[in-house]
Short mmCIF file of C-alpha atoms and ligand atoms in Angstrom, two decimals:
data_model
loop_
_atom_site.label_atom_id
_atom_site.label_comp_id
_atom_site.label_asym_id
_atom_site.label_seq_id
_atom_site.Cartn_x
_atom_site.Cartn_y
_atom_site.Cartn_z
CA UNK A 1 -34.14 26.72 -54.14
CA UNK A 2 -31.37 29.36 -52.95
CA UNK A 3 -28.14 29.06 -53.88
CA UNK A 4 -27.04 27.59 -49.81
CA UNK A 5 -29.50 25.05 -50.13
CA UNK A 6 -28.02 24.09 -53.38
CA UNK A 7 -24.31 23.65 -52.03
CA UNK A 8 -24.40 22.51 -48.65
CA UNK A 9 -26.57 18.89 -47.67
CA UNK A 10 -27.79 19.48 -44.54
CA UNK A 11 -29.00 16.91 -42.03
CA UNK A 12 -30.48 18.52 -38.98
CA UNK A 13 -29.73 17.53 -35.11
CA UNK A 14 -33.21 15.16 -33.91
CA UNK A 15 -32.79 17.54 -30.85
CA UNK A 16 -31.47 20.63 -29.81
CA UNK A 17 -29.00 20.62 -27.08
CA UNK A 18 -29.40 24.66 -26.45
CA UNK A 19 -31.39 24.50 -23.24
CA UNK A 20 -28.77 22.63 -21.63
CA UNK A 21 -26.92 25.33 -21.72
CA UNK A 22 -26.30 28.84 -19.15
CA UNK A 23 -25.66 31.67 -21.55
CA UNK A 24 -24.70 33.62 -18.50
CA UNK A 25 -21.68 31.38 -17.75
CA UNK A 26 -20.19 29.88 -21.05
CA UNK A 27 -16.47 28.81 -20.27
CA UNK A 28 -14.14 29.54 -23.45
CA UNK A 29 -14.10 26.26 -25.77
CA UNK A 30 -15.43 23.48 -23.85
CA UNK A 31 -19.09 23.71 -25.48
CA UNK A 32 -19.98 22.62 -28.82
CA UNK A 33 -23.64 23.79 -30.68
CA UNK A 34 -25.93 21.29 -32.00
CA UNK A 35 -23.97 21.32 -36.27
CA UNK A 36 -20.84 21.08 -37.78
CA UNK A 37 -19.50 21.15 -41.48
CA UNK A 38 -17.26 18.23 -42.91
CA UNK A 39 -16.61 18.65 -46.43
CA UNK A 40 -14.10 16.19 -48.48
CA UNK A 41 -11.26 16.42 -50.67
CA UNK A 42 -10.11 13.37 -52.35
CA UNK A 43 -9.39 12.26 -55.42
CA UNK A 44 -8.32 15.19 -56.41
CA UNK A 45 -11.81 17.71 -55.62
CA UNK A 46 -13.69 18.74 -53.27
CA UNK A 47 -17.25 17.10 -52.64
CA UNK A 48 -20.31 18.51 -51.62
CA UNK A 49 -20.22 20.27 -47.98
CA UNK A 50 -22.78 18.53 -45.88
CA UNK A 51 -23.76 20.21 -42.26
CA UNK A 52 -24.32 17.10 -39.64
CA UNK A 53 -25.19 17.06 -35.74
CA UNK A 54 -21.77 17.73 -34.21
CA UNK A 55 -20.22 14.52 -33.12
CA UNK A 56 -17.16 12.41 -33.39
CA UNK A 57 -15.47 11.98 -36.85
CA UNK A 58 -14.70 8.66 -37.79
CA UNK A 59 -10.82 8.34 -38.17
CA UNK A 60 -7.99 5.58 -37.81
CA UNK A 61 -4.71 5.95 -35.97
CA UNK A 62 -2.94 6.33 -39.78
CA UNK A 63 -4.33 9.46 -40.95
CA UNK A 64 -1.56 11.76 -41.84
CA UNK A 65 -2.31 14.54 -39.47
CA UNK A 66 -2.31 12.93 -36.38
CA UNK A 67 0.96 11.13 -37.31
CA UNK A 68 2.43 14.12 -39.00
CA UNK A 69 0.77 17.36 -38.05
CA UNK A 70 -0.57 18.41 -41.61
CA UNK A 71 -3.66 20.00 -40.16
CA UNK A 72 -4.23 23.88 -40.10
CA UNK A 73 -7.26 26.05 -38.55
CA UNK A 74 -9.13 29.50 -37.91
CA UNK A 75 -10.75 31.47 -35.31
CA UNK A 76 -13.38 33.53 -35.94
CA UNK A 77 -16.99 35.09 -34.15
CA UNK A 78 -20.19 35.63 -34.91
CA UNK A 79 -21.87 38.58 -32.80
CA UNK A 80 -25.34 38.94 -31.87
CA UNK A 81 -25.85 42.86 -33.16
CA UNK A 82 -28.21 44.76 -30.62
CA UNK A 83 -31.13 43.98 -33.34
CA UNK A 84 -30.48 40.87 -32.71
CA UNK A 85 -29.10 40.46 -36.46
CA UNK A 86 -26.14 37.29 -37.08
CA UNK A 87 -23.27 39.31 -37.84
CA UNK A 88 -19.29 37.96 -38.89
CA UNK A 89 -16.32 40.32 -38.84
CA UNK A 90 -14.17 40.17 -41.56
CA UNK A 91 -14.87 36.30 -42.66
CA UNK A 92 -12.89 36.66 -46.30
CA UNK A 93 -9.82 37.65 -44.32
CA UNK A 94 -9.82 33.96 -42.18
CA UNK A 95 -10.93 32.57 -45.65
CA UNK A 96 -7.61 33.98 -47.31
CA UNK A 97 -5.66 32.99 -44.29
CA UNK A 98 -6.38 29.47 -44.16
CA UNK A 99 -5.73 29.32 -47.59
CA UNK A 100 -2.27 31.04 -46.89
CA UNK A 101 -2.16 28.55 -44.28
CA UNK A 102 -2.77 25.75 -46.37
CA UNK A 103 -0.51 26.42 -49.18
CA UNK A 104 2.23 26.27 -46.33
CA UNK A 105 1.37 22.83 -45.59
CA UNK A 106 1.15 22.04 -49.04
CA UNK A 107 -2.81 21.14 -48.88
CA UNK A 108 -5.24 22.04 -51.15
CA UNK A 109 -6.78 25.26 -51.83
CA UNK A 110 -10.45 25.48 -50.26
CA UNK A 111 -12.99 26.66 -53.04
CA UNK A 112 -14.18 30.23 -51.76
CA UNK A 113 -18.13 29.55 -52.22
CA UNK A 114 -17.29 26.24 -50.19
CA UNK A 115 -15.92 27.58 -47.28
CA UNK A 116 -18.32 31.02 -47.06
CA UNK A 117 -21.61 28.91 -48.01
CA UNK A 118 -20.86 26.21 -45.82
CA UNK A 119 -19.87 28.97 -42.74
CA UNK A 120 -23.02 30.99 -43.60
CA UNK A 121 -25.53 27.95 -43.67
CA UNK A 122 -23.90 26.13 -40.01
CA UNK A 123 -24.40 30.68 -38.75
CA UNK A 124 -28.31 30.12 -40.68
CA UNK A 125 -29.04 27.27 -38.73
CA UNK A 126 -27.06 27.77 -35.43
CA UNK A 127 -28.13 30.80 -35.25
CA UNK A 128 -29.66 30.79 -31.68
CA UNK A 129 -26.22 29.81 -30.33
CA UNK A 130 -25.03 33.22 -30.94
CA UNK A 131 -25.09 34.45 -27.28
CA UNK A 132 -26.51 38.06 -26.64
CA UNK A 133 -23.49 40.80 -26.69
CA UNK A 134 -23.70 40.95 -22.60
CA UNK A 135 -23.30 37.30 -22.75
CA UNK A 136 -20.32 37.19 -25.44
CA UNK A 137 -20.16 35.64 -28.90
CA UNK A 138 -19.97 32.46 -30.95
CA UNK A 139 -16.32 31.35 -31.60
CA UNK A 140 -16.05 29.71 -34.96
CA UNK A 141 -13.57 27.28 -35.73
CA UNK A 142 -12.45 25.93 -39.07
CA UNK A 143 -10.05 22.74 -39.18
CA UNK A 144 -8.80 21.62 -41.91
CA UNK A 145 -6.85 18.51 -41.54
CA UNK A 146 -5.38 15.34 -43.79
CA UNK A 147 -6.73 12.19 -44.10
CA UNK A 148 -4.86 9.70 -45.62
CA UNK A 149 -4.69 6.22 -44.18
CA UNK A 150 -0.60 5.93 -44.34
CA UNK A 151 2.52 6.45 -42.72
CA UNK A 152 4.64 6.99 -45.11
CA UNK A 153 5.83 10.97 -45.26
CA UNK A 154 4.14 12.78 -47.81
CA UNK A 155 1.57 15.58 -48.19
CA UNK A 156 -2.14 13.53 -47.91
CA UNK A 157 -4.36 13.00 -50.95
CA UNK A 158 -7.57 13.63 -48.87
CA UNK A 159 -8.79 16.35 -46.66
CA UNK A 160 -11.47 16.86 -44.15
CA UNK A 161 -12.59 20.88 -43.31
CA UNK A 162 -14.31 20.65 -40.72
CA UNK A 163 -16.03 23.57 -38.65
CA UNK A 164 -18.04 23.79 -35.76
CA UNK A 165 -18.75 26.49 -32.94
CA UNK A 166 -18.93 27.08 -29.52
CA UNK A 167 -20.76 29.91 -27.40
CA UNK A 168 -17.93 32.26 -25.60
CA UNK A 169 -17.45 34.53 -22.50
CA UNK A 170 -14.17 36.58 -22.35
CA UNK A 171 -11.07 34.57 -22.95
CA UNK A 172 -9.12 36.24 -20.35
CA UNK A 173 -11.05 36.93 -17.10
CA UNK A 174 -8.09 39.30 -16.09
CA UNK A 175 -5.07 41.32 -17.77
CA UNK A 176 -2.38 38.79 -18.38
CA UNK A 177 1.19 38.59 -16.93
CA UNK A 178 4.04 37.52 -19.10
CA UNK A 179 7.46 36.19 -18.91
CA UNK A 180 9.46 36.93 -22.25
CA UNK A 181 11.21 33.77 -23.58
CA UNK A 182 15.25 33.18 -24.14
CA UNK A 183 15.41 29.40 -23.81
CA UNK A 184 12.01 28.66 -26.58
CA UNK A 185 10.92 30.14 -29.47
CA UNK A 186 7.57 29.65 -31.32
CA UNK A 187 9.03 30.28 -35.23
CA UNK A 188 11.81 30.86 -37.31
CA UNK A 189 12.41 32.45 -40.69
CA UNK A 190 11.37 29.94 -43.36
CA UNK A 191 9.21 27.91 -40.74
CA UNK A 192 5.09 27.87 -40.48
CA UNK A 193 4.76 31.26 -37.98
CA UNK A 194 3.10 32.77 -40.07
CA UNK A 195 0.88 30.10 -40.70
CA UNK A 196 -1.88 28.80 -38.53
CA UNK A 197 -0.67 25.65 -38.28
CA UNK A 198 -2.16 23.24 -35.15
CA UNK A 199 2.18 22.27 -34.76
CA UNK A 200 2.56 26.13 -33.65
CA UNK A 201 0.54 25.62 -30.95
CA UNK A 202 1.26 22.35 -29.66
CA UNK A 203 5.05 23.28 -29.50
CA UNK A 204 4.37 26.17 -27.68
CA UNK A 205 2.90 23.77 -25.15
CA UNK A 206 5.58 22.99 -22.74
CA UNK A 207 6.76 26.63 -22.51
CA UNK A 208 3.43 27.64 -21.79
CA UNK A 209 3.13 25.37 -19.01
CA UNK A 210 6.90 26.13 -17.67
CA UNK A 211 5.54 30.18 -17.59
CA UNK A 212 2.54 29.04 -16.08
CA UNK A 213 4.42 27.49 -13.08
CA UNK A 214 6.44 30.74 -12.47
CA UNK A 215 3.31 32.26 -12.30
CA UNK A 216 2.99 33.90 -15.35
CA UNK A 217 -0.04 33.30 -17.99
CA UNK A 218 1.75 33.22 -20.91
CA UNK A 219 5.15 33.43 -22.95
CA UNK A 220 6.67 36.78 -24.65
CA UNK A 221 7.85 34.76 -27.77
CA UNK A 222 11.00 36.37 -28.77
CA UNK A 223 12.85 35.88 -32.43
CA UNK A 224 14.69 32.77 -33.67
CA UNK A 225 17.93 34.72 -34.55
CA UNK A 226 18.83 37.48 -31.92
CA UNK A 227 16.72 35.88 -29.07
CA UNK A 228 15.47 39.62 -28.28
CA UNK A 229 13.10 40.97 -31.24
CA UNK A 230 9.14 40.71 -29.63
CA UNK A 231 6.84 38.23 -31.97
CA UNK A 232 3.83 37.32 -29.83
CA UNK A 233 2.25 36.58 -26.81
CA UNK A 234 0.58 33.12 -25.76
CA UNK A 235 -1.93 32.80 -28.58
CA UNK A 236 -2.07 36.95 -29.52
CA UNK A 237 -0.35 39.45 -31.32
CA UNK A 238 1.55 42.25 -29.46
CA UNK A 239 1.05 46.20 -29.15
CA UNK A 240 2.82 48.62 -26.78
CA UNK A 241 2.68 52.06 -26.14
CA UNK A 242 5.69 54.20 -25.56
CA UNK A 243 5.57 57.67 -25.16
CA UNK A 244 2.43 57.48 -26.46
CA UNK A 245 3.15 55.89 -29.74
CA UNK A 246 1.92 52.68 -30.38
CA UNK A 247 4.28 50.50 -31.97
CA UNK A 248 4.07 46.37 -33.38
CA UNK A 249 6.33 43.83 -34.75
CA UNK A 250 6.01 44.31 -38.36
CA UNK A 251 5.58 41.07 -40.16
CA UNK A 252 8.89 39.31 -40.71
CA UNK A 253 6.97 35.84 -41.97
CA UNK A 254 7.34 33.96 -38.49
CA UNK A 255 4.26 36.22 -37.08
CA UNK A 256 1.00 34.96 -37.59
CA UNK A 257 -0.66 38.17 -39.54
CA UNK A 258 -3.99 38.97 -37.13
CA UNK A 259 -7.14 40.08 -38.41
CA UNK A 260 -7.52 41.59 -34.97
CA UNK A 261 -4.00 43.11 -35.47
CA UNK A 262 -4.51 44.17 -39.04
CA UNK A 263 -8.23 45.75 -37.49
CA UNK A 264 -6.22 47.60 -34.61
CA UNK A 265 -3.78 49.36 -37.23
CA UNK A 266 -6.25 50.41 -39.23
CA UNK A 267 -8.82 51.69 -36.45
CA UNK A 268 -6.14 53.59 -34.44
CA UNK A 269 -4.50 55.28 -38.10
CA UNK A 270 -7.60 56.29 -38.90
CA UNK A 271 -8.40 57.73 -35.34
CA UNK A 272 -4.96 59.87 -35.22
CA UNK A 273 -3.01 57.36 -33.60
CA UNK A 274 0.99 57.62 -34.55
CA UNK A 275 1.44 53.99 -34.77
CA UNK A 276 4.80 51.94 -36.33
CA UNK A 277 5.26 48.41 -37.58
CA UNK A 278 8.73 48.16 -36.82
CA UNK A 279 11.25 45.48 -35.10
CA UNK A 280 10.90 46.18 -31.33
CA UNK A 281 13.34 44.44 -29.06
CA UNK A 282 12.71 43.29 -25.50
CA UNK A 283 15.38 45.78 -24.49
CA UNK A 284 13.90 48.98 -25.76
CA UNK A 285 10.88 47.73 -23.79
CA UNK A 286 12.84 47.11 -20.83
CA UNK A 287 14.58 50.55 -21.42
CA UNK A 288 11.11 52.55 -21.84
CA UNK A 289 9.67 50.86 -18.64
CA UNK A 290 12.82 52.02 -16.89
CA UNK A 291 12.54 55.83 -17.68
CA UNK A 292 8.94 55.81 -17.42
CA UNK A 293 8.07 55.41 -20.70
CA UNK A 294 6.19 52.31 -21.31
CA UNK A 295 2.59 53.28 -20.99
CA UNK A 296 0.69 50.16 -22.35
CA UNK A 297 0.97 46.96 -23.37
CA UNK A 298 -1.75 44.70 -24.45
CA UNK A 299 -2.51 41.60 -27.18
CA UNK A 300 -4.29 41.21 -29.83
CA UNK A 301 -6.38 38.21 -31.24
CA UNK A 302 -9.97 36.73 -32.56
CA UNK A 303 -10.82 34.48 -29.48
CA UNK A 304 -8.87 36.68 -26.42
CA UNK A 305 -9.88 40.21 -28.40
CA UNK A 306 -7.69 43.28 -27.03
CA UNK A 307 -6.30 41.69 -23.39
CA UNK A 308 -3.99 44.18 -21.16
CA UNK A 309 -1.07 43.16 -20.30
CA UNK A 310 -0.23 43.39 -16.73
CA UNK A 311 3.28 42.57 -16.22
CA UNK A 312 6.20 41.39 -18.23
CA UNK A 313 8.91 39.41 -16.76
CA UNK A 314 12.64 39.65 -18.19
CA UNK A 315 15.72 38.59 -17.05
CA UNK A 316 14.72 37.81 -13.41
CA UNK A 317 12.82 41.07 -13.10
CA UNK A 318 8.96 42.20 -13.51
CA UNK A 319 7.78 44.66 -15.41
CA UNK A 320 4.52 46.30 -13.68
CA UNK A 321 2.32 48.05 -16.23
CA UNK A 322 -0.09 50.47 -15.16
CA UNK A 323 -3.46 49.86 -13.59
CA UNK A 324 -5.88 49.59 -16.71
CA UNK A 325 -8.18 52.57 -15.53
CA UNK A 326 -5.15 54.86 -15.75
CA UNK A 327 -4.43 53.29 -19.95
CA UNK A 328 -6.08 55.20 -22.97
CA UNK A 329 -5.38 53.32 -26.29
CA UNK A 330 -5.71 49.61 -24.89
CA UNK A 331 -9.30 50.26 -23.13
CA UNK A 332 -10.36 52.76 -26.18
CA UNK A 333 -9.54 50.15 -28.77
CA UNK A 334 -11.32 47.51 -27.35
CA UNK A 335 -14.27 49.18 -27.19
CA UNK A 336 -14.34 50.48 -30.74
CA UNK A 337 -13.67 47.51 -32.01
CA UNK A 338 -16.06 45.75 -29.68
CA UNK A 339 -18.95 48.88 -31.04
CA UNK A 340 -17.57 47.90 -34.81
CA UNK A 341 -18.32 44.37 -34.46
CA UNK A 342 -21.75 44.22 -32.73
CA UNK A 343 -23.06 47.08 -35.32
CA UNK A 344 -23.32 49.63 -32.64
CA UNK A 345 -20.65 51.78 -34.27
CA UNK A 346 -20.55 53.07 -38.18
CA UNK A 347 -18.25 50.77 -39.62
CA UNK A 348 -16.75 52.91 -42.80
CA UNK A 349 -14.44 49.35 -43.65
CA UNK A 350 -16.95 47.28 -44.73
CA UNK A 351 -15.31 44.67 -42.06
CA UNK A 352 -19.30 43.79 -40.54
CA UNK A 353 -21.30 41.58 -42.70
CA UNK A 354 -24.53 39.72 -42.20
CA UNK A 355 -24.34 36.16 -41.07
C1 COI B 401 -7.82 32.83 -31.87
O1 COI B 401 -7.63 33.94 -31.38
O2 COI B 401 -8.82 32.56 -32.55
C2 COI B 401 -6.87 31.78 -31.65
O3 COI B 401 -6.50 31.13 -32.58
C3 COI B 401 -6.52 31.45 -30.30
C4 COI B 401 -6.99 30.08 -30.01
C5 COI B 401 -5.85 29.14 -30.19
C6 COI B 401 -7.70 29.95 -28.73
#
């Protein structure tokens, strides 16, 4: 018996739903392969990780989360290498974050060989989800949510961590537009930006949709404080290029720190890239696309990858970018990163491990 088969119960689906589904048109997110992981916490441990057909979760309207929000999660992908090996990018680093994560929302720390086992058996026996690289990849997502049957406000004794996975085109069909924020903001200092909290994203809801009604895709999510330092964008991190240095926002605690972001840096140093992690406001951006100077913009993240940016609105005005053909780091990025994680490319980090 190997160690997986030791750790993780597994109870296999009575039928696949795979043919069902066109590889050659998988919308983002709306479909689920045949297993999932739930694995307990209560009474003070964690119980054996069992994988189950994915299906409904039996919970009552009292569990914590729903009423409170103490529920946390990760994205990550499994890629179909042209051997047609399983491979994961960088799955300690979304380990370590929803731990991070966690420890925000005062849950539980997740047992390492729980949360890799259990991800590496559901990859094992999924593995014929994982769409081909011309198709796209297998989006991953770990939930990890409380459980307690009560209303009363306190962290939850008990803990579900769930994950389950869903075949994935391109998030973004197009480069996105985006209207930069005054009125909302998605974190302040000493709040849960930095973690990957599910309240992060349902707050950023209704500014989402107001953006999307001016016909923008997203929101430019400015700071808390000074209403003008970048943070994010939508769901991403956020990169521009000015006179062709690429520059961040460094990591002030209300940014969520990307593993696609933390990749980029480290790709483009190590290509010769000048790049800064620094505080860049709106303004400077503004001021760079008026003299010519902005070259690029584009966001970073697990499920929408590198995504141009096409325009920025500010202050009643757009900001046109230029036409993607005419961009160099954006399009070159993307593509060694995209090599990198399908195994095409030499990957001297050590990011690319078998599934
Ligand atoms: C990811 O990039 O994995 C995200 O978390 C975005 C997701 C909310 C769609």
């Amino acid at each position: 018996m190997n160690i997986l088969e030791s750790t993780v119960k597994v109870q296999h689906t009575s039928q696949s739903r795979l043919h069902q589904v066109d590889m050659n048109h998988i919308p983002f997110g709306k479909i689920f392969s045949d297993h999932m992981v739930v694995a307990h916490y209560r009474n003070g441990k964690w119980e054996q990780p069992e994988i189950v057909p994915y299906g409904p979760l039996a919970l009552t309207p009292a569990v914590s989360s729903l009423n409170y929000g103490q529920s946390v999660f990760e994205g990550m992908k499994a890629f179909r290498s042209i051997d047609g090996e399983p491979l994961l990018f960088r799955p300690q680093e979304n380990f370590r974050r929803i731990n991070r994560s966690a420890a925000r929302l005062c849950m539980p720390q997740i047992p390492e060989d729980l949360f890799m086992d259990s991800l590496r058996e559901l990859i094992r026996l999924d593995e014929k989800w994982i769409p081909t690289k011309e198709q796209g990849s297998l989006y991953i997502r770990p939930l990890y949510f409380a459980t307690d049957e009560f209303i009363g406000v306190k962290a939850s004794e008990s803990y579900v961590l769930t994950m389950f996975t869903c075949p994935v085109g391109p998030y973004y069909s197009e480069p996105v537009s985006l209207l930069a924020s005054k009125e909302f903001i998605r974190a302040a200092i000493g709040g849960t930006g930095a973690a990957k909290a599910a309240g992060n994203y349902a707050s950023a809801m209704l500014p989402d949709k107001l953006a999307k009604a001016k016909g923008y895709n997203n929101v430019l999510w400015l700071d808390a404080q000074h209403h003008h330092y970048v943070e994010e964008c939508g769901t991403m991190n956020i990169f521009f290029v000015i006179d062709g240095v690429v520059i961040t926002p460094s990591l002030t605690g209300t940014i969520l720190q990307g593993i696609t972001r933390n990749s980029a840096l480290k790709v483009l140093r190590q290509s010769g890239y000048q790049v800064e992690e620094r505080p860049i406001s709106i303004y400077e951006v503004q001021a760079a696309y008026y003299d010519g100077r902005l070259q690029e913009a584009f966001g970073a993240g697990t499920a929408a990858t590198i995504s141009h940016i096409a325009k920025i609105g500010f202050a009643g005005e757009d900001m046109i970018l230029p036409e993607v053909e005419d961009r160099k780091v954006g399009p070159w990025l993307g593509g060694k990163l995209e090599r990198i994680k399908f195994g095409i490319d030499e990957d001297p980090y050590g990011w690319v491990v078998k599934a």
